[in-house]
Short mmCIF file of C-alpha atoms in Angstrom, two decimals:
data_model
loop_
_atom_site.label_atom_id
_atom_site.label_comp_id
_atom_site.label_asym_id
_atom_site.label_seq_id
_atom_site.Cartn_x
_atom_site.Cartn_y
_atom_site.Cartn_z
CA UNK A 177 54.83 -2.15 80.03
CA UNK A 178 52.28 -4.18 81.95
CA UNK A 179 52.69 -7.18 79.63
CA UNK A 180 56.49 -6.93 79.90
CA UNK A 181 56.37 -6.99 83.69
CA UNK A 182 54.21 -10.13 83.82
CA UNK A 183 56.04 -12.15 81.17
CA UNK A 184 57.88 -14.99 83.01
CA UNK A 185 60.80 -15.05 80.58
CA UNK A 186 61.71 -11.53 81.72
CA UNK A 187 62.00 -12.48 85.40
CA UNK A 188 65.59 -11.31 85.90
CA UNK A 189 65.11 -8.22 83.74
CA UNK A 190 62.02 -7.26 85.70
CA UNK A 191 63.76 -7.79 89.02
CA UNK A 192 66.83 -5.78 88.02
CA UNK A 193 64.60 -2.93 86.85
CA UNK A 194 63.00 -3.00 90.29
CA UNK A 195 66.41 -2.65 91.95
CA UNK A 196 67.42 -6.24 92.66
CA UNK A 197 71.12 -6.98 93.18
CA UNK A 198 72.58 -8.75 90.13
CA UNK A 199 74.75 -10.94 92.34
CA UNK A 200 71.63 -12.67 93.66
CA UNK A 201 71.14 -14.27 90.24
CA UNK A 202 74.72 -15.51 89.76
CA UNK A 203 74.80 -19.22 88.98
CA UNK A 204 71.02 -19.53 88.97
CA UNK A 205 68.51 -20.51 86.27
CA UNK A 206 68.53 -17.01 84.78
CA UNK A 207 72.33 -16.78 84.54
CA UNK A 208 72.96 -17.75 80.92
CA UNK A 209 76.63 -18.34 81.73
CA UNK A 210 75.66 -21.08 84.19
CA UNK A 211 73.08 -22.52 81.83
CA UNK A 212 75.59 -22.82 78.97
CA UNK A 213 78.22 -24.32 81.27
CA UNK A 214 75.73 -26.95 82.45
CA UNK A 215 74.80 -28.15 78.96
CA UNK A 216 75.71 -31.80 78.59
CA UNK A 217 77.79 -32.78 75.57
CA UNK A 218 75.28 -35.55 74.88
CA UNK A 219 72.46 -33.00 74.81
CA UNK A 220 74.36 -30.77 72.41
CA UNK A 221 75.44 -33.60 70.12
CA UNK A 222 71.97 -35.16 70.12
CA UNK A 223 70.08 -31.86 69.79
CA UNK A 224 68.14 -32.64 72.96
CA UNK A 225 66.52 -29.21 72.92
CA UNK A 226 64.13 -30.06 75.75
CA UNK A 227 67.07 -30.06 78.17
CA UNK A 228 67.72 -26.37 77.56
CA UNK A 229 65.67 -23.81 79.58
CA UNK A 230 64.86 -21.59 76.59
CA UNK A 231 61.82 -20.26 78.45
CA UNK A 232 64.02 -18.51 81.04
CA UNK A 233 65.27 -15.95 78.53
CA UNK A 234 63.48 -13.38 76.33
CA UNK A 235 62.42 -14.85 72.97
CA UNK A 236 63.93 -18.20 73.94
CA UNK A 237 61.22 -20.33 72.35
CA UNK A 238 61.63 -18.38 69.12
CA UNK A 239 65.34 -19.26 69.07
CA UNK A 240 64.62 -22.91 69.83
CA UNK A 241 62.21 -23.13 66.91
CA UNK A 242 64.80 -21.61 64.57
CA UNK A 243 67.41 -24.17 65.65
CA UNK A 244 64.99 -27.02 65.11
CA UNK A 245 64.18 -25.80 61.60
CA UNK A 246 67.82 -25.22 60.69
CA UNK A 247 68.78 -28.68 61.88
CA UNK A 248 66.12 -30.41 59.80
CA UNK A 249 67.09 -28.43 56.69
CA UNK A 250 63.56 -27.30 55.88
CA UNK A 251 62.74 -25.05 52.94
CA UNK A 252 64.58 -21.69 52.88
CA UNK A 253 61.38 -19.84 53.72
CA UNK A 254 60.90 -21.61 57.03
CA UNK A 255 64.36 -22.47 58.35
CA UNK A 256 64.51 -19.56 60.76
CA UNK A 257 67.47 -18.08 58.94
CA UNK A 258 68.79 -14.95 60.56
CA UNK A 259 66.93 -15.32 63.85
CA UNK A 260 70.03 -15.37 66.04
CA UNK A 261 71.89 -12.61 64.20
CA UNK A 262 68.68 -10.57 64.04
CA UNK A 263 68.21 -10.78 67.78
CA UNK A 264 71.82 -9.77 68.34
CA UNK A 265 71.34 -6.82 66.00
CA UNK A 266 68.42 -5.83 68.21
CA UNK A 267 70.69 -6.19 71.27
CA UNK A 268 68.90 -9.29 72.62
CA UNK A 269 71.58 -11.94 73.09
CA UNK A 270 70.66 -13.96 76.16
CA UNK A 271 68.47 -16.55 74.41
CA UNK A 272 70.58 -16.40 71.24
CA UNK A 273 73.56 -17.63 73.26
CA UNK A 274 71.78 -20.92 73.93
CA UNK A 275 71.79 -21.59 70.19
CA UNK A 276 75.57 -21.33 69.78
CA UNK A 277 76.49 -24.99 70.52
CA UNK A 278 73.77 -26.22 68.16
CA UNK A 279 74.69 -23.80 65.38
CA UNK A 280 78.28 -25.03 65.55
CA UNK A 281 77.11 -28.63 65.18
CA UNK A 282 74.89 -27.74 62.24
CA UNK A 283 77.90 -26.09 60.61
CA UNK A 284 79.98 -29.22 61.18
CA UNK A 285 77.35 -31.38 59.46
CA UNK A 286 78.42 -31.51 55.81
CA UNK A 287 74.97 -32.82 54.85
CA UNK A 288 73.13 -29.73 56.07
CA UNK A 289 72.46 -27.24 53.25
CA UNK A 290 72.46 -24.29 55.66
CA UNK A 291 75.71 -25.02 57.46
CA UNK A 292 77.42 -21.85 56.21
CA UNK A 293 74.51 -19.71 57.38
CA UNK A 294 74.50 -21.45 60.76
CA UNK A 295 78.22 -20.85 61.25
CA UNK A 296 77.84 -17.20 60.27
CA UNK A 297 75.29 -16.82 63.08
CA UNK A 298 77.17 -18.85 65.69
CA UNK A 299 79.51 -16.10 66.84
CA UNK A 300 77.03 -13.21 66.69
CA UNK A 301 76.24 -13.31 70.43
CA UNK A 302 79.96 -13.22 71.30
CA UNK A 303 80.36 -9.58 70.31
CA UNK A 304 78.47 -6.57 71.64
CA UNK A 305 78.05 -3.03 70.32
CA UNK A 306 80.70 -3.23 67.66
CA UNK A 307 78.69 -2.24 64.58
CA UNK A 308 80.16 0.73 62.79
CA UNK A 309 83.15 0.88 65.15
CA UNK A 310 86.42 1.29 63.26
CA UNK A 311 88.52 3.32 65.63
CA UNK A 312 92.18 2.61 66.34
CA UNK A 313 91.46 1.49 69.89
CA UNK A 314 88.14 -0.33 69.57
CA UNK A 315 87.92 -2.22 66.25
CA UNK A 316 89.08 -5.58 67.63
CA UNK A 317 87.28 -5.43 70.97
CA UNK A 318 84.37 -7.76 71.76
CA UNK A 319 82.85 -4.72 73.40
CA UNK A 320 83.29 -1.36 71.77
CA UNK A 321 81.19 1.00 73.85
CA UNK A 322 82.41 2.92 76.90
CA UNK A 323 79.24 4.66 78.00
CA UNK A 324 78.52 1.90 80.55
CA UNK A 325 81.72 2.25 82.55
CA UNK A 326 81.49 0.33 85.82
CA UNK A 327 77.99 -0.96 84.99
CA UNK A 328 77.78 -4.74 84.63
CA UNK A 329 81.44 -5.18 83.65
CA UNK A 330 81.22 -2.12 81.36
CA UNK A 331 78.75 -3.87 79.04
CA UNK A 332 75.57 -2.35 80.43
CA UNK A 333 72.24 -3.99 79.65
CA UNK A 334 70.49 -5.31 76.58
CA UNK A 335 67.26 -3.71 75.42
CA UNK A 336 65.37 -6.16 77.64
CA UNK A 337 67.34 -5.12 80.72
CA UNK A 338 69.40 -8.33 80.79
CA UNK A 339 73.11 -7.83 81.64
CA UNK A 340 74.84 -7.79 78.25
CA UNK A 341 78.18 -8.88 79.68
CA UNK A 342 76.70 -12.17 80.84
CA UNK A 343 75.48 -12.95 77.33
CA UNK A 344 78.82 -12.17 75.70
CA UNK A 345 80.76 -14.16 78.30
CA UNK A 346 78.46 -17.15 77.87
CA UNK A 347 78.72 -17.02 74.08
CA UNK A 348 82.50 -16.88 74.17
CA UNK A 349 82.55 -19.78 76.62
CA UNK A 350 80.31 -21.78 74.29
CA UNK A 351 82.67 -21.13 71.36
CA UNK A 352 85.62 -22.14 73.50
CA UNK A 353 83.96 -25.38 74.61
CA UNK A 354 83.45 -26.39 70.98
CA UNK A 355 86.85 -25.30 69.70
CA UNK A 356 87.61 -28.88 68.68
CA UNK A 357 84.60 -28.79 66.33
CA UNK A 358 85.48 -25.39 64.90
CA UNK A 359 89.18 -25.92 64.18
CA UNK A 360 88.62 -28.54 61.45
CA UNK A 361 86.30 -26.08 59.70
CA UNK A 362 89.34 -23.88 59.01
CA UNK A 363 90.17 -26.51 56.37
CA UNK A 364 86.65 -26.88 54.94
CA UNK A 365 86.34 -26.89 51.12
CA UNK A 366 84.01 -23.85 51.25
CA UNK A 367 85.78 -20.48 51.67
CA UNK A 368 82.76 -19.03 53.51
CA UNK A 369 83.01 -21.80 56.09
CA UNK A 370 86.72 -21.17 56.57
CA UNK A 371 86.15 -17.43 56.99
CA UNK A 372 83.41 -17.79 59.59
CA UNK A 373 85.26 -20.54 61.43
CA UNK A 374 88.11 -18.09 61.90
CA UNK A 375 85.65 -15.39 62.99
CA UNK A 376 84.11 -17.70 65.58
CA UNK A 377 87.44 -18.97 66.94
CA UNK A 378 88.69 -15.41 67.32
CA UNK A 379 86.07 -14.97 70.05
CA UNK A 380 87.23 -17.99 72.06
CA UNK A 381 88.66 -17.61 75.56
CA UNK A 382 91.59 -19.49 77.07
CA UNK A 383 92.54 -20.90 73.66
CA UNK A 384 94.69 -18.04 72.43
CA UNK A 385 97.90 -20.02 71.82
CA UNK A 386 96.10 -22.96 70.22
CA UNK A 387 93.91 -20.68 68.13
CA UNK A 388 96.82 -18.61 66.85
CA UNK A 389 98.67 -21.80 65.97
CA UNK A 390 95.62 -23.07 64.06
CA UNK A 391 95.34 -19.79 62.15
CA UNK A 392 99.01 -19.83 61.22
CA UNK A 393 98.88 -23.47 60.14
CA UNK A 394 95.96 -22.73 57.83
CA UNK A 395 97.71 -19.66 56.44
CA UNK A 396 100.57 -21.87 55.28
CA UNK A 397 98.17 -23.75 52.98
CA UNK A 398 95.52 -21.14 52.19
CA UNK A 399 95.37 -19.74 48.64
CA UNK A 400 92.12 -17.76 48.71
CA UNK A 401 93.05 -14.09 49.33
CA UNK A 402 89.92 -13.29 51.32
CA UNK A 403 90.35 -16.31 53.57
CA UNK A 404 93.98 -15.31 54.11
CA UNK A 405 92.77 -11.88 55.18
CA UNK A 406 90.21 -13.49 57.51
CA UNK A 407 92.92 -15.55 59.19
CA UNK A 408 95.01 -12.43 59.72
CA UNK A 409 92.06 -10.49 61.17
CA UNK A 410 91.23 -13.45 63.42
CA UNK A 411 94.81 -13.59 64.66
CA UNK A 412 94.70 -9.88 65.44
CA UNK A 413 91.40 -10.15 67.30
CA UNK A 414 92.56 -13.11 69.37
CA UNK A 415 95.75 -11.20 70.20
CA UNK A 416 93.81 -8.11 71.24
CA UNK A 417 91.95 -10.21 73.79
CA UNK A 418 95.13 -12.03 74.89
CA UNK A 419 98.16 -9.78 74.27
CA UNK A 420 101.12 -11.52 72.65
CA UNK A 421 103.99 -9.18 71.66
CA UNK A 422 105.50 -11.64 69.19
CA UNK A 423 102.24 -11.74 67.25
CA UNK A 424 102.15 -7.96 67.09
CA UNK A 425 105.61 -8.05 65.53
CA UNK A 426 104.46 -10.80 63.17
CA UNK A 427 101.53 -8.63 62.12
CA UNK A 428 103.86 -5.78 61.19
CA UNK A 429 106.06 -8.11 59.18
CA UNK A 430 102.96 -9.39 57.41
CA UNK A 431 101.82 -6.05 56.02
CA UNK A 432 105.35 -5.26 54.91
CA UNK A 433 105.75 -8.59 53.07
CA UNK A 434 105.15 -8.06 49.34
CA UNK A 435 104.75 -11.81 48.83
CA UNK A 436 101.43 -11.68 50.69
CA UNK A 437 98.07 -11.20 49.00
CA UNK A 438 96.97 -7.52 49.06
CA UNK A 439 93.87 -8.41 51.10
CA UNK A 440 96.03 -10.10 53.74
CA UNK A 441 98.43 -7.16 53.82
CA UNK A 442 95.53 -4.77 54.39
CA UNK A 443 94.16 -6.99 57.15
CA UNK A 444 97.60 -7.09 58.77
CA UNK A 445 97.97 -3.31 58.57
CA UNK A 446 94.56 -2.73 60.16
CA UNK A 447 95.17 -5.49 62.69
CA UNK A 448 98.55 -4.06 63.65
CA UNK A 449 96.99 -0.63 64.20
CA UNK A 450 94.51 -2.25 66.57
CA UNK A 451 97.27 -3.93 68.56
CA UNK A 452 99.64 -1.04 69.12
CA UNK A 453 99.62 2.53 70.33
CA UNK A 454 102.36 3.46 67.89
CA UNK A 455 101.48 6.08 65.27
CA UNK A 456 101.00 4.76 61.75
CA UNK A 457 104.35 4.88 59.93
CA UNK A 458 104.60 6.43 56.48
CA UNK A 459 105.11 3.11 54.72
CA UNK A 460 101.90 1.72 56.25
CA UNK A 461 99.95 4.77 55.14
CA UNK A 462 101.35 4.47 51.62
CA UNK A 463 100.59 0.75 51.52
CA UNK A 464 97.00 1.13 52.66
CA UNK A 465 96.23 4.06 50.37
CA UNK A 466 97.72 2.16 47.43
CA UNK A 467 95.97 -1.17 47.99
CA UNK A 468 92.56 0.13 49.13
CA UNK A 469 90.90 0.17 45.71
CA UNK A 470 87.12 0.36 45.42
CA UNK A 471 87.06 -3.15 43.98
CA UNK A 472 89.03 -4.58 46.87
CA UNK A 473 87.06 -2.63 49.47
CA UNK A 474 83.78 -4.10 48.24
CA UNK A 475 85.24 -7.60 48.00
CA UNK A 476 86.50 -7.41 51.58
CA UNK A 477 82.99 -6.68 52.84
CA UNK A 478 82.54 -10.45 52.63
CA UNK A 479 84.70 -10.58 55.75
CA UNK A 480 82.55 -10.24 58.90
CA UNK A 481 85.03 -7.82 60.49
CA UNK A 482 84.57 -5.41 57.59
CA UNK A 483 80.86 -6.08 57.08
CA UNK A 484 80.10 -5.06 60.67
CA UNK A 485 82.11 -1.85 60.35
CA UNK A 486 80.68 -0.37 57.17
CA UNK A 487 77.31 1.19 56.39
CA UNK A 488 75.11 1.64 53.36
CA UNK A 489 77.27 4.50 52.08
CA UNK A 490 80.74 3.28 53.00
CA UNK A 491 82.49 -0.08 52.95
CA UNK A 492 84.12 -1.41 56.08
CA UNK A 493 87.61 -1.07 54.67
CA UNK A 494 87.01 2.54 53.67
CA UNK A 495 85.73 3.38 57.12
CA UNK A 496 88.73 1.75 58.79
CA UNK A 497 91.12 3.65 56.54
CA UNK A 498 89.31 6.94 57.09
CA UNK A 499 89.04 6.68 60.87
CA UNK A 500 92.46 5.20 61.51
CA UNK A 501 94.56 7.10 59.01
CA UNK A 502 92.54 10.08 57.78
CA UNK A 503 90.42 11.35 60.69
CA UNK A 504 90.29 14.77 59.06
CA UNK A 505 87.99 13.44 56.36
CA UNK A 506 84.24 13.90 56.75
CA UNK A 507 82.05 10.97 57.75
CA UNK A 508 79.72 10.01 54.86
CA UNK A 509 77.83 7.60 57.12
CA UNK A 510 76.54 10.10 59.68
CA UNK A 511 72.98 9.09 60.59
CA UNK A 512 73.51 6.03 58.42
CA UNK A 513 71.44 2.87 58.74
CA UNK A 514 73.93 -0.02 59.09
CA UNK A 515 71.24 -2.52 58.05
CA UNK A 516 70.31 -0.74 54.82
CA UNK A 517 71.47 -2.28 51.53
CA UNK A 518 74.84 -1.07 50.32
CA UNK A 519 74.82 1.53 47.56
CA UNK A 520 77.05 -0.78 45.52
CA UNK A 521 76.32 -4.44 46.02
CA UNK A 522 78.27 -5.90 43.10
CA UNK A 523 81.38 -7.51 44.49
CA UNK A 524 84.11 -9.06 42.38
CA UNK A 525 85.12 -12.64 42.86
CA UNK A 526 88.75 -12.92 43.85
CA UNK A 527 90.28 -16.04 42.37
CA UNK A 528 92.66 -18.18 44.43
CA UNK A 529 96.26 -17.34 43.74
CA UNK A 530 99.54 -19.13 43.84
CA UNK A 531 101.77 -16.72 45.70
CA UNK A 532 105.46 -16.14 45.19
CA UNK A 533 107.70 -13.21 45.98
CA UNK A 534 107.63 -10.90 43.00
CA UNK A 535 110.66 -9.56 41.22
CA UNK A 536 111.39 -6.23 39.56
CA UNK A 537 109.97 -7.35 36.23
CA UNK A 538 106.60 -8.39 37.64
CA UNK A 539 105.20 -4.90 38.07
CA UNK A 540 106.03 -1.27 37.88
CA UNK A 541 107.44 0.44 40.94
CA UNK A 542 105.11 2.42 43.15
CA UNK A 543 104.30 3.36 46.71
CA UNK A 544 103.99 -0.27 47.73
CA UNK A 545 105.25 -2.13 44.70
CA UNK A 546 101.75 -2.40 43.23
CA UNK A 547 100.11 -5.54 44.58
CA UNK A 548 103.36 -7.02 45.85
CA UNK A 549 102.48 -10.49 44.56
CA UNK A 550 102.85 -12.37 41.33
CA UNK A 551 100.88 -15.29 40.04
CA UNK A 552 102.80 -18.53 39.87
#
């Protein structure tokens, strides 16, 4: 405790623990929102890391080193892979937020061998306390914890004592500021890049109409079933943050459309449940139960929405289905370690498909018309 209280990077945390008023730090050097807003575009584009006050935030120099290594494309052992996401998993986001603009630029650099990993980390600070949360009302929230009601915008504090809401707000602002860099990545040749670009853009603020339009435009061309599902989940998340009744209706039409890939229909069903207070209709229950095969559930864990929900004993899709539609079922993940390896790690590769509306001869009848798609 003595070392913690004398460490200069913990200045705001130490002061808050001693009873200081949070408002006295607003806009100052320890307000990560102000620091991110003040970053010059030239500094971000040129990776002028010395212009960023990493030292003002816990573990800041550690994050800076990771960014420097990732940018230079050093050997896999020393690139600092997982530093940002690891800190977020430990509920330490303040310094990780400062990395977001640089991670986005690394992802946009087609010459960097770690661009997919960088993009996967870029949006980690923009979401707080959402691991393992699959409830009807909280799945799509950027904050899914209510125990801190009325404390620091309901976000509470990070393990260091730093206001968690400030970190999340700054991260979402950073994503928003670089929306023009992220949108082209929705059309990247690599499916993983397209998935994580959608995940990042879903956390943007003040871009809801433009983001939804970008998701829909990509859906018109997308053939990979998992990427299609990612675009649907991203649309749902953006709509949860910025309500749009027409999109909620669109989501319902999507899960009912048999011409859609099963993964996209499942994403639309789960997304629709997160956007409405209406009880799940019988046809949605039948659809989800029919399409939620073990193979598909494990494949969909490649989507960050599902990966963050599941545990070592249950896939994300299974948990969503259980909590949203079958709350009477027992929880196999009680006391589960969300960071432990999954019991089943083999995931099938879902090939891109050419979609067309299927006819009566394409499959046998069933609760949802089997997969509801046919290969062209």
